[in-house]
Amino acid sequence: MSLDPPPYLGSLQNNIRQRPIPWDGAARAGTITEAQLAKIRAVDKVKREQRKQVVENDLDGYRILFVGETGTPGVLESASKRSDVVQYILVLLGDLLEGVPALAKALFKDLDPYHHLLPLLAHSNNSEDPIPLLTSTVITTLMANSKDESPATKHALPLVLSYLCGLAKNSSDAGLQDIAVMEYSSLLYGQSSRQLFWKQRSETVSPLIEILRRAAGVGGESSASLWSGNTTMRSGGFEGLGGGVGLQLLYHVLLVLWQLSFEAEDIGNDLDDEYDIILLYTQLLRLSPKEKTTRLLLSTLNNLLEANPSTLLPTAVLARLPAVLQNVSGRRLTDPDLQEDLEKLKEMLEEYQKTKTTFDEYVAEVQSGHLRWSPPHRNQVFWAENSRKIFEFENGEILRKLADIMKKPWENDKAVLAIACNDIGCLVREVPEKRYQLEKLGLKTRIMELMQDSDENVRWESLRALGGWLKYSFEDN
């Protein structure tokens, strides 16, 4: 998928192309050889078709020019002390890789065409030095156009991703972020590169999720804000985004995560566990007024839910995705792929909702890691019918999850602690003989601590829960 270069990168490349380089002086000084100069001149500042023909007729010669061979250094190695020449060669190489597809494959006749490129990613600590940025662009183009999966590429890719993540984290410069994200997109051309991208997710995926959270108007405690509905809603959708997120950057981030979602069978559950992706995408879908962003949101959700129906469909219902899809259906939609994904998602969710039970809803809510006052919590019939099932489910998994939820302070959403205390109290009331299981998980101790909480509702619910414990303790005695 070819995307136009971001304005900053395009402007930088154009400025370098127009700089006069004293090639004859460079050759006399030994910076480059006469043979290298002849090959550069044959393709420099000539028409695109002529350049393509020259390179295609001498692929081996241009491979040696750029990556060298035994006894013959490449031009980047020869000119390493002349940053102006290195910059020009990097732009020229990028142009040739784009204009002559056969060149990318030809460079891999050398076992490691990255040998003299990778050190340039750390060329200097000066943020104004264009060489690392130009180098990442060349390496990205080389990998993407060759679709290479050799050991050399598998070694180089993590290093390029680490460099790009530094740009993606730079929230003060949306131009650099956009360059990083577009190069990510070019690199995710196959399963191997997508798996490596996911393996480095703390560097690669996490900054992208932060961009999406800002676009969704979510504060620091992202999950709490989304589950509780405490997000900054903007009637105008993504136009004029808060947090410095422009529509174009947003689109490119969504594009990368859509590409990653083709590995949904392997990573879908972790993607939701670690980033609340279903909830976040539901919120973004609610805000999205543009078909191009809506299309990517729907297609990604479709990939994730289709690959992980048993775990992610309950989460989607809990996040109120069906209602949001109904809202999207009311918009004027012209893209047939978008409409197809929308209908598939609606059918998938409708089919699931026909068979799900209130118990399924409750399990999904607890497993999401965030509680809200949904109907089961105050429903005495629910607790009477399902308390034993909750103790037995997956050998106590729900109880362990409730314990994990209660360990957190929930400063931005104290209702979660109040609801958890309510639930523990209901379990003790319905199955008092199994309360020792709750005590083993530290829940009684935690409830006693919460009696001193700053929030009045938390104190009240913890008092009610502890009251049930004390009641049955006295009866046992």
XYZ file of N, CA, C and O in Angstrom, residues 154-278:
500
model
N 15.367 -9.900 9.360
C 14.839 -10.177 10.703
C 15.720 -9.579 11.792
O 15.233 -9.243 12.878
N 17.007 -9.431 11.495
C 17.912 -8.767 12.446
C 17.727 -7.249 12.402
O 17.752 -6.576 13.447
N 17.537 -6.706 11.187
C 17.474 -5.253 11.030
C 16.134 -4.664 11.467
O 16.079 -3.548 11.999
N 15.040 -5.409 11.262
C 13.707 -4.860 11.517
C 13.513 -4.362 12.953
O 13.023 -3.236 13.143
N 13.887 -5.124 13.986
C 13.700 -4.603 15.351
C 14.455 -3.300 15.602
O 13.982 -2.441 16.351
N 15.615 -3.139 14.966
C 16.400 -1.914 15.153
C 15.706 -0.722 14.504
O 15.685 0.382 15.061
N 15.121 -0.946 13.333
C 14.380 0.124 12.650
C 13.134 0.485 13.454
O 12.811 1.663 13.634
N 12.426 -0.527 13.952
C 11.223 -0.270 14.754
C 11.569 0.528 16.009
O 10.825 1.445 16.391
N 12.693 0.207 16.636
C 13.105 0.943 17.842
C 13.384 2.409 17.516
O 13.031 3.309 18.293
N 14.025 2.658 16.361
C 14.265 4.044 15.961
C 12.936 4.766 15.710
O 12.722 5.889 16.197
N 12.033 4.124 14.977
C 10.758 4.758 14.630
C 9.890 5.009 15.857
O 9.151 5.994 15.905
N 10.004 4.134 16.857
C 9.168 4.332 18.055
C 9.555 5.626 18.762
O 8.713 6.276 19.376
N 10.833 6.011 18.666
C 11.252 7.286 19.242
C 10.533 8.461 18.590
O 10.173 9.436 19.250
N 10.293 8.352 17.267
C 9.545 9.397 16.560
C 8.073 9.348 16.941
O 7.431 10.380 17.139
N 7.522 8.130 17.029
C 6.094 7.976 17.323
C 5.737 8.497 18.715
O 4.620 8.959 18.945
N 6.701 8.435 19.651
C 6.446 8.906 21.015
C 6.556 10.421 21.131
O 6.194 10.987 22.167
N 7.046 11.075 20.093
C 7.291 12.524 20.151
C 5.986 13.286 19.908
O 5.719 13.780 18.817
N 5.157 13.376 20.947
C 3.833 13.982 20.790
C 3.896 15.473 20.492
O 2.906 16.071 20.082
N 5.073 16.093 20.683
C 5.196 17.525 20.389
C 5.435 17.780 18.904
O 5.434 18.925 18.466
N 5.657 16.725 18.098
C 5.909 16.892 16.670
C 5.069 15.879 15.883
O 5.486 14.755 15.635
N 3.862 16.306 15.496
C 2.953 15.411 14.784
C 3.520 14.998 13.430
O 3.208 13.908 12.935
N 4.385 15.840 12.835
C 4.987 15.502 11.544
C 5.889 14.277 11.658
O 5.818 13.367 10.827
N 6.729 14.241 12.703
C 7.601 13.085 12.917
C 6.788 11.849 13.293
O 7.102 10.736 12.861
N 5.735 12.044 14.086
C 4.863 10.916 14.421
C 4.268 10.308 13.154
O 4.230 9.081 12.997
N 3.821 11.158 12.258
C 3.186 10.670 11.031
C 4.182 9.901 10.160
O 3.840 8.878 9.560
N 5.432 10.394 10.101
C 6.461 9.670 9.347
C 6.656 8.275 9.933
O 6.688 7.270 9.207
N 6.773 8.195 11.259
C 6.976 6.896 11.921
C 5.832 5.946 11.622
O 6.040 4.780 11.273
N 4.606 6.444 11.743
C 3.433 5.588 11.568
C 3.311 5.121 10.118
O 2.978 3.962 9.847
N 3.618 5.993 9.170
C 3.550 5.595 7.757
C 4.630 4.564 7.422
O 4.404 3.651 6.630
N 5.792 4.713 8.037
C 6.837 3.710 7.797
C 6.481 2.386 8.478
O 6.749 1.312 7.929
N 5.841 2.445 9.649
C 5.318 1.217 10.257
C 4.415 0.495 9.259
O 4.510 -0.716 9.065
N 3.511 1.262 8.658
C 2.542 0.672 7.727
C 3.243 -0.024 6.569
O 2.870 -1.133 6.175
N 4.279 0.606 6.047
C 5.024 -0.002 4.933
C 5.721 -1.291 5.356
O 5.893 -2.202 4.540
N 6.109 -1.376 6.628
C 6.870 -2.530 7.104
C 6.002 -3.747 7.429
O 6.500 -4.863 7.496
N 4.713 -3.529 7.634
C 3.841 -4.639 8.054
C 3.296 -5.387 6.841
O 2.092 -5.593 6.697
N 4.202 -5.829 5.977
C 3.801 -6.445 4.706
C 3.600 -7.953 4.799
O 3.112 -8.579 3.866
N 3.986 -8.566 5.903
C 3.865 -10.021 6.015
C 3.711 -10.458 7.447
O 3.875 -9.672 8.387
N 3.385 -11.717 7.631
C 3.153 -12.243 8.968
C 4.380 -12.095 9.864
O 4.272 -11.724 11.028
N 5.559 -12.359 9.313
C 6.786 -12.289 10.098
C 7.012 -10.886 10.654
O 7.325 -10.719 11.841
N 6.840 -9.864 9.805
C 7.070 -8.489 10.268
C 5.987 -8.063 11.255
O 6.268 -7.336 12.218
N 4.751 -8.530 11.056
C 3.683 -8.189 12.003
C 3.932 -8.831 13.363
O 3.677 -8.227 14.414
N 4.439 -10.059 13.352
C 4.742 -10.726 14.624
C 5.870 -10.027 15.370
O 5.821 -9.880 16.601
N 6.901 -9.590 14.634
C 7.991 -8.842 15.269
C 7.492 -7.506 15.826
O 7.892 -7.081 16.916
N 6.607 -6.859 15.078
C 6.016 -5.591 15.512
C 5.258 -5.793 16.824
O 5.384 -5.001 17.765
N 4.496 -6.890 16.911
C 3.743 -7.181 18.134
C 4.681 -7.550 19.275
O 4.448 -7.162 20.433
N 5.729 -8.280 18.969
C 6.691 -8.684 20.010
C 7.290 -7.451 20.692
O 7.588 -7.472 21.887
N 7.454 -6.363 19.926
C 8.010 -5.117 20.479
C 6.910 -4.136 20.860
O 7.105 -2.922 20.820
N 5.747 -4.647 21.251
C 4.566 -3.790 21.400
C 4.718 -2.681 22.428
O 4.067 -1.643 22.310
N 5.565 -2.883 23.455
C 5.739 -1.792 24.416
C 6.340 -0.569 23.729
O 6.078 0.572 24.126
N 7.129 -0.810 22.676
C 7.719 0.289 21.903
C 6.811 0.716 20.755
O 6.695 1.899 20.451
N 6.195 -0.266 20.085
C 5.491 0.013 18.830
C 4.005 0.297 19.008
O 3.503 1.339 18.569
N 3.294 -0.616 19.676
C 1.840 -0.496 19.769
C 1.417 0.517 20.830
O 0.504 1.321 20.602
N 2.080 0.509 21.978
C 1.657 1.378 23.089
C 1.572 2.864 22.712
O 0.575 3.522 23.023
N 2.585 3.445 22.019
C 2.451 4.853 21.639
C 1.287 5.101 20.677
O 0.667 6.175 20.715
N 0.975 4.128 19.824
C -0.154 4.289 18.898
C -1.473 4.297 19.663
O -2.384 5.076 19.349
N -1.571 3.434 20.664
C -2.782 3.406 21.486
C -2.946 4.728 22.225
O -4.062 5.254 22.359
N -1.827 5.298 22.681
C -1.908 6.592 23.373
C -2.441 7.679 22.438
O -3.212 8.543 22.859
N -2.033 7.644 21.178
C -2.542 8.609 20.194
C -4.052 8.435 20.041
O -4.811 9.416 20.015
N -4.512 7.186 19.958
C -5.946 6.931 19.810
C -6.718 7.347 21.055
O -7.844 7.858 20.953
N -6.130 7.139 22.231
C -6.819 7.553 23.459
C -6.979 9.069 23.511
O -8.020 9.579 23.948
N -5.941 9.785 23.073
C -6.075 11.248 23.027
C -7.157 11.654 22.038
O -7.939 12.568 22.293
N -7.199 10.959 20.909
C -8.215 11.267 19.892
C -9.621 11.006 20.424
O -10.573 11.698 20.055
N -9.748 10.011 21.305
C -11.053 9.660 21.863
C -11.440 10.548 23.051
O -12.526 10.401 23.606
N -10.541 11.451 23.431
C -10.836 12.337 24.551
C -10.722 11.658 25.890
O -11.443 11.995 26.838
N -9.810 10.680 25.985
C -9.664 9.899 27.212
C -8.533 10.464 28.041
O -7.469 10.791 27.520
N -8.745 10.508 29.350
C -7.719 11.032 30.251
C -6.677 9.993 30.592
O -6.542 8.964 29.936
N -5.931 10.234 31.648
C -4.829 9.356 32.044
C -5.262 7.939 32.335
O -4.665 6.987 31.879
N -6.335 7.759 33.143
C -6.825 6.410 33.454
C -7.756 6.002 32.325
O -8.965 6.069 32.430
N -7.193 5.589 31.217
C -7.961 5.383 29.993
C -9.139 4.442 30.173
O -10.260 4.759 29.805
N -8.908 3.257 30.731
C -9.983 2.284 30.855
C -11.092 2.817 31.753
O -12.278 2.679 31.437
N -10.692 3.430 32.863
C -11.695 3.966 33.781
C -12.555 5.009 33.087
O -13.775 5.017 33.207
N -11.920 5.905 32.340
C -12.652 6.964 31.658
C -13.630 6.396 30.638
O -14.760 6.851 30.520
N -13.175 5.387 29.906
C -14.027 4.814 28.861
C -15.182 4.012 29.447
O -16.330 4.173 29.045
N -14.892 3.140 30.410
C -15.963 2.303 30.967
C -16.990 3.140 31.697
O -18.186 2.831 31.673
N -16.539 4.191 32.373
C -17.481 5.009 33.143
C -18.152 6.071 32.296
O -19.076 6.739 32.736
N -17.655 6.237 31.041
C -18.249 7.244 30.160
C -17.725 8.638 30.401
O -18.250 9.597 29.851
N -16.667 8.789 31.228
C -16.133 10.122 31.533
C -15.109 10.564 30.499
O -13.959 10.844 30.805
N -15.525 10.600 29.225
C -14.631 11.070 28.171
C -15.083 12.433 27.709
O -16.230 12.830 27.900
N -14.155 13.160 27.084
C -14.467 14.487 26.582
C -15.106 14.347 25.213
O -14.418 14.125 24.220
N -16.412 14.439 25.136
C -17.109 14.250 23.863
C -17.004 15.520 23.030
O -17.153 16.629 23.516
N -16.793 15.330 21.741
C -16.707 16.464 20.813
C -17.777 16.267 19.747
O -17.757 15.290 18.999
N -18.697 17.186 19.661
C -19.786 17.031 18.707
C -19.276 16.999 17.278
O -19.882 16.415 16.396
N -18.135 17.621 17.024
C -17.598 17.663 15.666
C -16.753 16.462 15.301
O -16.083 16.457 14.292
N -16.741 15.427 16.164
C -15.954 14.242 15.848
C -14.481 14.533 15.869
O -13.979 15.243 16.729
N -13.759 14.029 14.870
C -12.303 14.124 14.876
C -11.776 15.438 14.318
O -10.593 15.673 14.308
N -12.644 16.264 13.761
C -12.145 17.526 13.224
C -11.697 18.412 14.383
O -12.422 18.625 15.345
N -10.486 18.955 14.268
C -9.973 19.803 15.329
C -9.776 19.034 16.629
O -10.244 19.432 17.679
N -9.109 17.899 16.527
C -8.953 17.015 17.680
C -8.210 17.677 18.822
O -7.278 18.439 18.609
N -8.619 17.336 20.035
C -7.839 17.711 21.204
C -6.615 16.819 21.274
O -6.543 15.794 20.615
N -5.642 17.209 22.107
C -4.453 16.381 22.271
C -3.522 16.427 21.082
O -2.592 15.633 20.994
N -3.745 17.322 20.141
C -2.835 17.470 19.004
C -2.902 16.362 17.977
O -1.954 16.169 17.215
N -4.002 15.620 17.924
C -4.118 14.517 16.963
C -4.905 14.994 15.745
O -6.098 15.271 15.833
N -4.231 15.050 14.596
C -4.900 15.433 13.364
C -5.551 14.241 12.692
O -5.217 13.090 12.968
N -6.474 14.522 11.795
C -7.215 13.451 11.127
C -6.299 12.543 10.317
O -6.476 11.318 10.293
N -5.286 13.113 9.667
C -4.392 12.302 8.837
C -3.546 11.354 9.691
O -3.381 10.180 9.352
N -3.016 11.863 10.806
C -2.256 11.001 11.715
C -3.150 9.894 12.260
O -2.753 8.729 12.329
N -4.354 10.262 12.639
C -5.300 9.278 13.155
C -5.549 8.168 12.135
O -5.533 6.982 12.464
N -5.772 8.567 10.880
C -6.031 7.584 9.826
C -4.851 6.618 9.684
O -5.036 5.401 9.571
N -3.638 7.135 9.709
C -2.461 6.276 9.551
C -2.279 5.335 10.743
O -1.869 4.181 10.572
N -2.584 5.803 11.962
C -2.514 4.924 13.134
C -3.537 3.791 13.001
O -3.230 2.617 13.239
N -4.751 4.145 12.597
C -5.795 3.121 12.407
C -5.400 2.128 11.314
O -5.712 0.937 11.405
N -4.720 2.630 10.289
C -4.270 1.759 9.201
C -3.269 0.719 9.716
O -3.359 -0.479 9.379
N -2.329 1.150 10.536
C -1.324 0.224 11.089
C -1.992 -0.849 11.952
O -1.687 -2.039 11.839
N -2.916 -0.437 12.818
C -3.574 -1.410 13.692
C -4.503 -2.331 12.910
O -4.705 -3.484 13.288
N -5.063 -1.835 11.811
C -5.843 -2.701 10.923
C -4.936 -3.776 10.317
O -5.292 -4.956 10.293
N -3.745 -3.383 9.854
C -2.800 -4.369 9.306
C -2.426 -5.395 10.375
O -2.341 -6.592 10.109
N -2.204 -4.917 11.603
C -1.841 -5.814 12.694
C -2.981 -6.789 13.014
O -2.744 -7.926 13.433
N -4.215 -6.353 12.794
C -5.370 -7.191 13.141
C -5.488 -8.437 12.273
O -6.293 -9.318 12.571
N -4.689 -8.550 11.220
C -4.690 -9.781 10.426
C -4.011 -10.925 11.191
O -4.068 -12.072 10.756
N -3.400 -10.600 12.320
C -2.858 -11.619 13.216
C -3.784 -11.806 14.424
O -3.355 -12.245 15.489
N -5.069 -11.476 14.250
C -6.015 -11.439 15.370
C -6.140 -12.764 16.099
O -6.337 -12.801 17.309
N -6.018 -13.860 15.376
C -6.165 -15.162 16.017
C -5.104 -15.373 17.101
O -5.366 -15.967 18.141
N -3.900 -14.853 16.843
C -2.793 -15.016 17.798
C -2.734 -13.904 18.841
O -2.332 -14.142 19.986
N -3.111 -12.678 18.449
C -2.876 -11.542 19.349
C -4.145 -10.845 19.827
O -4.077 -9.965 20.686
N -5.306 -11.222 19.283
C -6.542 -10.484 19.576
C -6.865 -10.372 21.051
O -7.196 -9.288 21.554
N -6.773 -11.492 21.775
C -7.116 -11.460 23.200
C -6.135 -10.604 23.993
O -6.538 -9.824 24.864
N -4.845 -10.731 23.694
C -3.846 -9.914 24.390
C -4.019 -8.429 24.060
O -3.832 -7.560 24.918
N -4.361 -8.151 22.810
C -4.571 -6.766 22.387
C -5.684 -6.126 23.205
O -5.600 -4.960 23.608
N -6.733 -6.904 23.494
C -7.830 -6.362 24.296
C -7.487 -6.349 25.784
O -7.794 -5.391 26.490
N -6.831 -7.401 26.264
C -6.455 -7.451 27.686
C -5.537 -6.289 28.061
O -5.682 -5.685 29.127
N -4.587 -5.983 27.172
C -3.570 -4.982 27.502
C -3.989 -3.561 27.152
O -3.535 -2.605 27.790
N -4.854 -3.404 26.140
C -5.154 -2.050 25.649
C -6.646 -1.721 25.592
O -7.001 -0.636 25.135
N -7.524 -2.643 26.046
C -8.980 -2.394 25.955
C -9.376 -1.935 24.548
O -10.113 -0.956 24.376
N -8.886 -2.655 23.546
C -9.039 -2.214 22.162
C -10.507 -2.180 21.721
O -10.922 -1.287 20.966
N -11.327 -3.141 22.183
C -12.731 -3.175 21.767
C -13.467 -1.950 22.296
O -14.209 -1.276 21.557
